[in-house]
CSV table of C-alpha atoms and ligand atoms in Angstrom, one decimal:
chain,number,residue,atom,x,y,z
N,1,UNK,CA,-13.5,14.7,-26.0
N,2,UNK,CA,-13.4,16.7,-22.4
N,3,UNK,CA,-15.2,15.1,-19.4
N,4,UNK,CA,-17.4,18.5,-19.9
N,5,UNK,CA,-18.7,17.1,-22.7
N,6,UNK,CA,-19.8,13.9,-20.9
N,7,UNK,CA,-21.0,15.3,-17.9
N,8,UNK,CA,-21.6,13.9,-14.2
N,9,UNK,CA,-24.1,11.6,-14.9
N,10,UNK,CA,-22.2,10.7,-18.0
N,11,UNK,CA,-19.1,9.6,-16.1
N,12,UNK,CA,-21.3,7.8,-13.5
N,13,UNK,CA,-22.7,5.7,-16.1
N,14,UNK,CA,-19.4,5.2,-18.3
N,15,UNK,CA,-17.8,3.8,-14.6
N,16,UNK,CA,-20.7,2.0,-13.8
N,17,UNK,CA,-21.1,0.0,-17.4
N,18,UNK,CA,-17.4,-1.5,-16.7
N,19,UNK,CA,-18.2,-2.7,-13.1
N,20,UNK,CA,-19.3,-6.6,-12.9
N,21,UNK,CA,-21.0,-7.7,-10.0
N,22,UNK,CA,-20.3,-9.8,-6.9
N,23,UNK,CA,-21.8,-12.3,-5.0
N,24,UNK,CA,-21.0,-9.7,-1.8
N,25,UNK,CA,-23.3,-6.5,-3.5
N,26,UNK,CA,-27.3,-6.6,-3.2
N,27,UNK,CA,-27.2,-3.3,-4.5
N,28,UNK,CA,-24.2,-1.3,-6.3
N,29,UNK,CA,-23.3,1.9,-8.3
N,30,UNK,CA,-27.2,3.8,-9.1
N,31,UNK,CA,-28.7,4.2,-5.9
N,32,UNK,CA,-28.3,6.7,-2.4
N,33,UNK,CA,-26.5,3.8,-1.1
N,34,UNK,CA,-25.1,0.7,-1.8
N,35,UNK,CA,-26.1,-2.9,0.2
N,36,UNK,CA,-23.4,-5.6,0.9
N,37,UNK,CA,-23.9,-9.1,2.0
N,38,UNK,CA,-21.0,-9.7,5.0
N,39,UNK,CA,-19.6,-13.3,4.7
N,40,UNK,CA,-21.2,-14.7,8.0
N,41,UNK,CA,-18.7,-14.8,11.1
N,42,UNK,CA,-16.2,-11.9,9.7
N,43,UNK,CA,-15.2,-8.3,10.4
N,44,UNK,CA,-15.6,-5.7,7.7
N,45,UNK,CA,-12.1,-4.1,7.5
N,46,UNK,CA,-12.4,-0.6,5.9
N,47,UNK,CA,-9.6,1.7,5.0
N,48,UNK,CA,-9.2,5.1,3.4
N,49,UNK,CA,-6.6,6.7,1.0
N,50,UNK,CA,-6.3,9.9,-0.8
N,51,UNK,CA,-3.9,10.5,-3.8
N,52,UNK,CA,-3.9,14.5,-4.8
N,53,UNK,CA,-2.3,15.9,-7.2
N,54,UNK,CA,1.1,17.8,-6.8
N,55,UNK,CA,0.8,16.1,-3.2
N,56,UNK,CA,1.0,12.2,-4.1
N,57,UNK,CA,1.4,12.1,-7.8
N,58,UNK,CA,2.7,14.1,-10.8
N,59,UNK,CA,0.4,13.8,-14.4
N,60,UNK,CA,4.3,14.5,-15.9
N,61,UNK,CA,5.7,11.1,-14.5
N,62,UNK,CA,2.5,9.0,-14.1
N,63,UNK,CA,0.6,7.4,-16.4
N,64,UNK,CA,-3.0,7.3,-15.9
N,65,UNK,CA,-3.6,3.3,-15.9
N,66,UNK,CA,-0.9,3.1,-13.5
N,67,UNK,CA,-2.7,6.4,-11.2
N,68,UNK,CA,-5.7,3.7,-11.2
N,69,UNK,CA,-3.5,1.2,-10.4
N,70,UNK,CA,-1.7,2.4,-7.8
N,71,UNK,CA,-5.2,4.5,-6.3
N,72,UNK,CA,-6.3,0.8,-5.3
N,73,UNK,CA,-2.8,-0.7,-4.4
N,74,UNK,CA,-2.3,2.0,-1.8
N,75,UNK,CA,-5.7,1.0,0.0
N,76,UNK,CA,-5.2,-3.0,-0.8
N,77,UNK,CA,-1.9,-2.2,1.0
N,78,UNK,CA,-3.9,-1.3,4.1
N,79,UNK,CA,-6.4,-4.2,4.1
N,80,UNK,CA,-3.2,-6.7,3.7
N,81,UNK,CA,-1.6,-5.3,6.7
N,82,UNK,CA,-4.6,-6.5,8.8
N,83,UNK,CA,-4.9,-10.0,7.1
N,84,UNK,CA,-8.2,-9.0,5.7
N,85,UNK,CA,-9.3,-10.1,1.9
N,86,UNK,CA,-10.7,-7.2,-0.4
N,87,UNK,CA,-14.4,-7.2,-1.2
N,88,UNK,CA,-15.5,-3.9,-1.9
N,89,UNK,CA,-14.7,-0.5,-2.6
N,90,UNK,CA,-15.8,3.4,-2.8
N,91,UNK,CA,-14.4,5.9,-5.4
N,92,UNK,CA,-14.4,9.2,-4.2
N,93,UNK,CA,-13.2,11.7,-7.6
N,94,UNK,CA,-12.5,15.6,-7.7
N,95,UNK,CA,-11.7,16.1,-11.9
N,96,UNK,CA,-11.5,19.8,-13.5
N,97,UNK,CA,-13.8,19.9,-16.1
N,98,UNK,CA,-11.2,19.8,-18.9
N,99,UNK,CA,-9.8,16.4,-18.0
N,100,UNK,CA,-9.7,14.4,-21.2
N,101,UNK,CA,-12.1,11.5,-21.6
N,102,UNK,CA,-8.5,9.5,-22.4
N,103,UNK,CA,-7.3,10.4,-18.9
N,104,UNK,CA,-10.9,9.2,-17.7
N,105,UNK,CA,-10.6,6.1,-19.5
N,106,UNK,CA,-6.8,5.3,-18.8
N,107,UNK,CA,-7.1,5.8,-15.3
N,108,UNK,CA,-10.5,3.4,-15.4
N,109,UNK,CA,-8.7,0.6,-17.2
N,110,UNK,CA,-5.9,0.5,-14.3
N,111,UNK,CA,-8.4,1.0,-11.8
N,112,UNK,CA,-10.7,-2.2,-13.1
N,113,UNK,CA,-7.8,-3.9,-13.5
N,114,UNK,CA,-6.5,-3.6,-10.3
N,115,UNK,CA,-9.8,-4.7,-8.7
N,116,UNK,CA,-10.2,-7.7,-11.0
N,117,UNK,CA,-7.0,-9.1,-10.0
N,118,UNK,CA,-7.5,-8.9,-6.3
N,119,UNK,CA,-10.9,-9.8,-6.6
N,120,UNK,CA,-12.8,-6.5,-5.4
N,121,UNK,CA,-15.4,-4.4,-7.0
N,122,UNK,CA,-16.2,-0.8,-7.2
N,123,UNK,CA,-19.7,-0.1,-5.2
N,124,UNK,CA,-20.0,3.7,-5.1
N,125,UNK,CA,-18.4,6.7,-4.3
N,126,UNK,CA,-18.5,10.8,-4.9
N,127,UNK,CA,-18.1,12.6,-8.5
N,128,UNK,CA,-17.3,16.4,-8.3
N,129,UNK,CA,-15.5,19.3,-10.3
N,130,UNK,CA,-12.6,20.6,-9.0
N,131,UNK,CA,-11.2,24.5,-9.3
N,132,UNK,CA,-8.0,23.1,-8.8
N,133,UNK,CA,-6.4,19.7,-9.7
N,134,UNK,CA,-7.6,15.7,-9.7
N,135,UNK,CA,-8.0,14.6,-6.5
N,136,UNK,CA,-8.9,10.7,-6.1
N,137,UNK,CA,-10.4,9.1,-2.6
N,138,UNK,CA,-10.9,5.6,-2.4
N,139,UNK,CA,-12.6,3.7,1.1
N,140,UNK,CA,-12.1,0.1,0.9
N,141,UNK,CA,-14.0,-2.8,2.3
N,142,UNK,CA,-12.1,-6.4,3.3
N,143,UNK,CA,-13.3,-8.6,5.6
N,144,UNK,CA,-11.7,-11.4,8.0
N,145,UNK,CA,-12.7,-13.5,10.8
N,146,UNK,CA,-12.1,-11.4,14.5
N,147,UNK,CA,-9.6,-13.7,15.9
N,148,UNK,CA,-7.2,-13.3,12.6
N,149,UNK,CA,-6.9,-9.7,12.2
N,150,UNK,CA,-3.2,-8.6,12.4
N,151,UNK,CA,-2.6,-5.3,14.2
N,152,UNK,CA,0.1,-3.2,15.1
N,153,UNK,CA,-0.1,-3.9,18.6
N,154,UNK,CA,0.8,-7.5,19.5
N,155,UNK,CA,4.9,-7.2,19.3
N,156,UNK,CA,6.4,-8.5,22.1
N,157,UNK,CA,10.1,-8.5,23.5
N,158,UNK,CA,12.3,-11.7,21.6
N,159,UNK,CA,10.2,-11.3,18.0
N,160,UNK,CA,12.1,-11.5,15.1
N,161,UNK,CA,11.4,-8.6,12.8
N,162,UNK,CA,10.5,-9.4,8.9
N,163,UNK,CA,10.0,-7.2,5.8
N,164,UNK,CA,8.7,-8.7,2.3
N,165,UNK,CA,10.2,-8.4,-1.0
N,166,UNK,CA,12.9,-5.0,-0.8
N,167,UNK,CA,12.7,-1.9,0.9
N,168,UNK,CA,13.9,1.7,-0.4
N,169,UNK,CA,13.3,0.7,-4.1
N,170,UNK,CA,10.0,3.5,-4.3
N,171,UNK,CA,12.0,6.4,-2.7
N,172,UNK,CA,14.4,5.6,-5.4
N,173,UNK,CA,12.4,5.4,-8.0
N,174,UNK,CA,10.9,9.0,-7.2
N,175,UNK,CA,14.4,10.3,-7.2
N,176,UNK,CA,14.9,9.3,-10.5
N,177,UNK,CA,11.6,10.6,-11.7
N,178,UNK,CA,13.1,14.1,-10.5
N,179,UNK,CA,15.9,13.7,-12.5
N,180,UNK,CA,14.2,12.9,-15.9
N,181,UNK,CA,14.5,9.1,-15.8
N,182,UNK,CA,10.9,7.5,-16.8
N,183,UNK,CA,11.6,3.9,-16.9
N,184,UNK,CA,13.1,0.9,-14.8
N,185,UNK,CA,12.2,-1.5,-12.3
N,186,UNK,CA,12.5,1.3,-8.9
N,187,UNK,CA,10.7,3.9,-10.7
N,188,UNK,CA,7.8,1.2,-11.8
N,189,UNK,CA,8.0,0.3,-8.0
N,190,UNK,CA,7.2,3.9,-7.5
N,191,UNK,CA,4.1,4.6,-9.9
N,192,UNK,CA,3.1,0.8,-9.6
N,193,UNK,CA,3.2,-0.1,-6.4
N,194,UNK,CA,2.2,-4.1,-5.7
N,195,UNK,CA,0.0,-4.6,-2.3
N,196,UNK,CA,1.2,-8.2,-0.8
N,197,UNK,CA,-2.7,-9.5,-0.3
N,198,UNK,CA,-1.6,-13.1,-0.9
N,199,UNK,CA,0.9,-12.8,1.9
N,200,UNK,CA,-1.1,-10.7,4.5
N,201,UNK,CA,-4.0,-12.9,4.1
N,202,UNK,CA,-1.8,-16.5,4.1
N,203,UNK,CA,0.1,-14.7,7.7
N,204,UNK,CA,-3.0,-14.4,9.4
N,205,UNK,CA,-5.0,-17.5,8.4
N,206,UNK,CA,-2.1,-19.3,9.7
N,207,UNK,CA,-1.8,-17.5,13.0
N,208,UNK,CA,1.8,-16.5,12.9
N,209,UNK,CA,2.0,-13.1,13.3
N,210,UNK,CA,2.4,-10.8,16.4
N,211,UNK,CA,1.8,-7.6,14.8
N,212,UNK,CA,1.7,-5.9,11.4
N,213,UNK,CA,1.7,-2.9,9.2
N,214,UNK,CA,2.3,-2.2,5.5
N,215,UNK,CA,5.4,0.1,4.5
N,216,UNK,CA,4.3,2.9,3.5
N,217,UNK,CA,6.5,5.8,5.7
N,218,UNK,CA,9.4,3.6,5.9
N,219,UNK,CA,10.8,0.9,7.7
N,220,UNK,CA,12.0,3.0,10.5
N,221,UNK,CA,8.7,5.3,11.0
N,222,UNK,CA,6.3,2.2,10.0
N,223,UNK,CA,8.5,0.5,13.1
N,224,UNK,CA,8.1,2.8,15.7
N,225,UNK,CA,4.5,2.9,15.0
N,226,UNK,CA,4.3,-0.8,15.8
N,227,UNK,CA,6.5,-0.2,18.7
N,228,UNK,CA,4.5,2.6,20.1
N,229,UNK,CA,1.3,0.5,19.8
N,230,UNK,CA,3.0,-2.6,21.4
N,231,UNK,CA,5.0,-0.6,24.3
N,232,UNK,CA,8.0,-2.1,22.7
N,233,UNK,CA,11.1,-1.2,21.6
N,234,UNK,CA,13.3,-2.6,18.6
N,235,UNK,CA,16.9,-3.3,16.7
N,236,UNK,CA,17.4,-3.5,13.0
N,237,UNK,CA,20.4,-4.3,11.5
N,238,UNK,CA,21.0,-2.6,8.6
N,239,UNK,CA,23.2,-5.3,7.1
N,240,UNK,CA,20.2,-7.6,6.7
N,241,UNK,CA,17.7,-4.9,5.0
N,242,UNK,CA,16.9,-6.3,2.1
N,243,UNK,CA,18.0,-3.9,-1.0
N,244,UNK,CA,17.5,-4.6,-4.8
N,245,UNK,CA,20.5,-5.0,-6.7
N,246,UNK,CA,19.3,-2.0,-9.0
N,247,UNK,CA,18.5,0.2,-5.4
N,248,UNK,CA,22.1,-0.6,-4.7
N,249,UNK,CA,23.5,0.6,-7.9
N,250,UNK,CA,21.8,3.7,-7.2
N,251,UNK,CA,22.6,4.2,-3.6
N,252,UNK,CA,25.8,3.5,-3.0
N,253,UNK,CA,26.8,6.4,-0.8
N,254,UNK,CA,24.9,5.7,1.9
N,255,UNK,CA,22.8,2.7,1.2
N,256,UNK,CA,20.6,3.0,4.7
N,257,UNK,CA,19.3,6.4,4.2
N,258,UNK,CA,16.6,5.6,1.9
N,259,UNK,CA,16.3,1.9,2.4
N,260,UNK,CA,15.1,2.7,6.4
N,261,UNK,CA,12.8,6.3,5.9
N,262,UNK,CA,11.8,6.1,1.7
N,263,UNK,CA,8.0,5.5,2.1
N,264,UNK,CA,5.5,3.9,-0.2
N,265,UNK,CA,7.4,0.6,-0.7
N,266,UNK,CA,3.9,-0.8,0.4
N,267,UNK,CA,5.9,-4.2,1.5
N,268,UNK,CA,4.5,-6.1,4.9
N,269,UNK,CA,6.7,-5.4,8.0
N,270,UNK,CA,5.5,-8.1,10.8
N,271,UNK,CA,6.9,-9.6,14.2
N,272,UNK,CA,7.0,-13.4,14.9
N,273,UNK,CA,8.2,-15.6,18.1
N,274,UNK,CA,12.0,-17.0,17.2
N,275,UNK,CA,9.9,-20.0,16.9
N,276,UNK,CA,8.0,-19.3,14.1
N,277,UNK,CA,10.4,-18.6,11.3
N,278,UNK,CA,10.7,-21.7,9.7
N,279,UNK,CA,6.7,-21.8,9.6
N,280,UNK,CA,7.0,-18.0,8.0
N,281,UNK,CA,9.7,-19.4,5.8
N,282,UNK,CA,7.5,-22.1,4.2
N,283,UNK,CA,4.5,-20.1,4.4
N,284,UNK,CA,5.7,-17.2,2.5
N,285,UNK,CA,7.5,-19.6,0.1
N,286,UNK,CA,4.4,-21.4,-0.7
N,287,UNK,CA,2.5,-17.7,-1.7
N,288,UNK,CA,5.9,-17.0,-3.8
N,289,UNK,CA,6.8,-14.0,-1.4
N,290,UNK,CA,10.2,-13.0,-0.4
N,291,UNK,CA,11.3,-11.9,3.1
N,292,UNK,CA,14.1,-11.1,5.3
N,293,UNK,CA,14.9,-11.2,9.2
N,294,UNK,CA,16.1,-7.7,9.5
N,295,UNK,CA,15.9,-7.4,13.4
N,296,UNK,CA,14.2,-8.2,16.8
N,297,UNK,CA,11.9,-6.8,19.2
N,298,UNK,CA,12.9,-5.4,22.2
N,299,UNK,CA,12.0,-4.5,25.7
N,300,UNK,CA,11.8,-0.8,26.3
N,301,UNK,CA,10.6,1.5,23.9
N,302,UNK,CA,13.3,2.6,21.6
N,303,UNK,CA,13.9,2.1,17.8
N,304,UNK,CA,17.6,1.6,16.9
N,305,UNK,CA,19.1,1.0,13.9
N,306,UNK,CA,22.9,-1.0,13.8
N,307,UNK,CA,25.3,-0.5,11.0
N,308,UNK,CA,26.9,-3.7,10.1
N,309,UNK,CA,30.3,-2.6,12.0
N,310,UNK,CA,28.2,-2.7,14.8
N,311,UNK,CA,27.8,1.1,15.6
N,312,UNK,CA,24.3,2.8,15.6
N,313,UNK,CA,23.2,4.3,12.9
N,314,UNK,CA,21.2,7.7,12.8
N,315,UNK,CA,19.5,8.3,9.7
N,316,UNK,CA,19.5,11.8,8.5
N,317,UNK,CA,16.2,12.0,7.4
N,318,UNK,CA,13.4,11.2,8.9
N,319,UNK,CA,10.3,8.9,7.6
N,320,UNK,CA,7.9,11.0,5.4
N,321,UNK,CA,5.0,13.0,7.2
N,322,UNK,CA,2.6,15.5,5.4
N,323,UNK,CA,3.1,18.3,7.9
N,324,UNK,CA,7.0,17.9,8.9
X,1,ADP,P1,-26.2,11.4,-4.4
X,1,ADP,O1,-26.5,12.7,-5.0
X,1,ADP,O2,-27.3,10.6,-3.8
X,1,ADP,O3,-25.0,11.4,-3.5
X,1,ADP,P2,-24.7,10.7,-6.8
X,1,ADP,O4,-25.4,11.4,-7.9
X,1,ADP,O5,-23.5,11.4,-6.1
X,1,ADP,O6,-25.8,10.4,-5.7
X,1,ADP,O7,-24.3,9.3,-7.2
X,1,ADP,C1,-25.2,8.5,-7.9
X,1,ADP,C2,-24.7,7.1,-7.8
X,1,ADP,O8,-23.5,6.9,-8.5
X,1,ADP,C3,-24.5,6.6,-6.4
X,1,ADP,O9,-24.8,5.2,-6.3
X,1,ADP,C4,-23.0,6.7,-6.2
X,1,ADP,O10,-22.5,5.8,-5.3
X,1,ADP,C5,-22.5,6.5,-7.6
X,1,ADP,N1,-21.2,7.2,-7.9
X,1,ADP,C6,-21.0,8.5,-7.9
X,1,ADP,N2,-19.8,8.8,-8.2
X,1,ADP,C7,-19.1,7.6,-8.4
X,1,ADP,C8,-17.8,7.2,-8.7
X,1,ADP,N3,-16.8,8.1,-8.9
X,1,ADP,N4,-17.5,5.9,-8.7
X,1,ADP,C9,-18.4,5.0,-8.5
X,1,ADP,N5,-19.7,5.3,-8.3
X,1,ADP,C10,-20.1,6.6,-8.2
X,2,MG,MG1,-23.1,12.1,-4.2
């Protein structure tokens, strides 16, 4: 069965019977609009992603619960980066007509799952055809009181620089999807990307953070766009990134490269006062996240990068940008 057969209103409906409701929605999927209930004394967070086919995702690698999946992560991602905690969200979809209603339904199943685990639920959105291929759009809503929110802007000279769980493991994996591999952990970390919510959320309840951003250009880009907000500069040794054991394997030639401008390793990269460490340190440990120190803030503006002989290192790619 084709999503022709179905229809708009069809789909609407089949999406809409899955959704359960929430405390947060007066009003969800059926009407011109839907009404939420803000928890008293917080900020709505909101946060837009688009995955396009060909652009952001190939139907001959993915798997459509882990497209659902990974539609959400990306956005989750965002809303972690700020501290915020995930309420609601808005699916925006562009499907050619002959889509299969298995597609449809895989892609729902990751989708739903997604959102049940981190506690979110789908409010509204946009159905249309598309001419060409499946676009998806999804807006989502977190919320978190003022004084919490983490942005990019608060690093200052002396911070130590931090990264969750590995870094490069995503570029990886897309490298081996180009060469016919379709399984393993890096490749998984590339189709199935895993927002750190738990973390993001613990690091700004507690107060520790300077600044913060999710990794989703690369270290080295995702850096330099906290530096440019905070009129900073900053130093990372490349000794300390913290690389998987199966990244490693892979990338022995130049280890760096990938590790520092890969994108979509959707990790948190934050700055903290020396001070703080050991407070990170048991705070990440008590959420069951990983971390490494893999530099420091400093004064000026520039980003360097130190190779562990102590000369600087110029990676010979850049971070990933649509348009370069
Ligand atoms: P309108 O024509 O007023 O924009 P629609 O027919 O597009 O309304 O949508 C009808 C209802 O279904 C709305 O509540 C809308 O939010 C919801 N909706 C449409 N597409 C989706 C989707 N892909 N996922 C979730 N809800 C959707
Ligand atoms: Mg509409």
């Amino acid at each position: 069965m084709k999503l022709a057969d179905l229809g708009e209103f069809g789909l609407i409906d089949r999406i809409a019977s899955r959704i359960p409701s929430q405390s947060g929605v007066v009003l969800g999927i059926g009407d011109d609009a839907a009404a939420l209930l803000p928890t008293p004394g917080c900020l709505t967070l909101i946060t837009s992603d688009m995955l396009i086919e060909g652009v952001h995702f190939d139907l001959g690698f993915t798997d459509p619960a882990s497209l659902g999946r990974k539609s959400l992560a990306v956005n989750l991602s965002d809303l972690a980066a700020m501290g915020a905690t995930p309420r609601q969200f808005l699916l925006g979809l562009a499907l050619p007509a002959g889509v299969s209603l298995e597609f449809v339904d895989g892609f729902l199943d990751g989708l739903i799952e997604m959102a049940h685990r981190f506690d979110t639920v789908l409010v509204g959105g946009d159905t249309c055809a598309s001419k060409g291929g499946i676009s998806i759009s999804i807006t989502a809503l977190g919320e978190q009181r003022p004084e919490r929110v983490l942005k990019r802007s608060g690093a200052q000279p002396g911070d130590l620089v931090l990264v969750t769980g590995t870094v490069g493991d995503a570029a990886a994996g897309l490298r081996q999807l180009f060469a016919g591999v379709r399984q393993g952990g890096l490749v998984r970390r590339q189709l199935d990307p895993e927002p750190r919510v738990a973390a993001g959320g613990a690091l700004a309840d507690a107060g520790l953070v300077h600044a913060m951003i999710d990794v989703s250009d690369g270290v080295l880009a995702d850096l330099t766009h906290i530096c440019d907000l905070s009129g900073v500069g900053a130093r990372i040794d490349l000794a300390r990134l913290p690389l998987s054991e199966a990244y490693r394997a892979l990338e022995q030639q130049d280890p760096y490269a990938l590790a520092l401008t890969g994108g979509e390793d959707y990790e948190l990269l934050f700055t903290v006062a020396p001070e703080k460490e050991a407070a990170v340190t048991e705070l990440l440990a008590r959420v069951g996240t990983p971390f490494a120190v893999i530099g420091a803030i400093t004064a000026g503006t520039r980003v360097e990068a130190v190779a562990p002989d102590g000369s600087p290192y110029h990676p010979t790619r850049a971070g990933f940008d649509h348009f370069g």
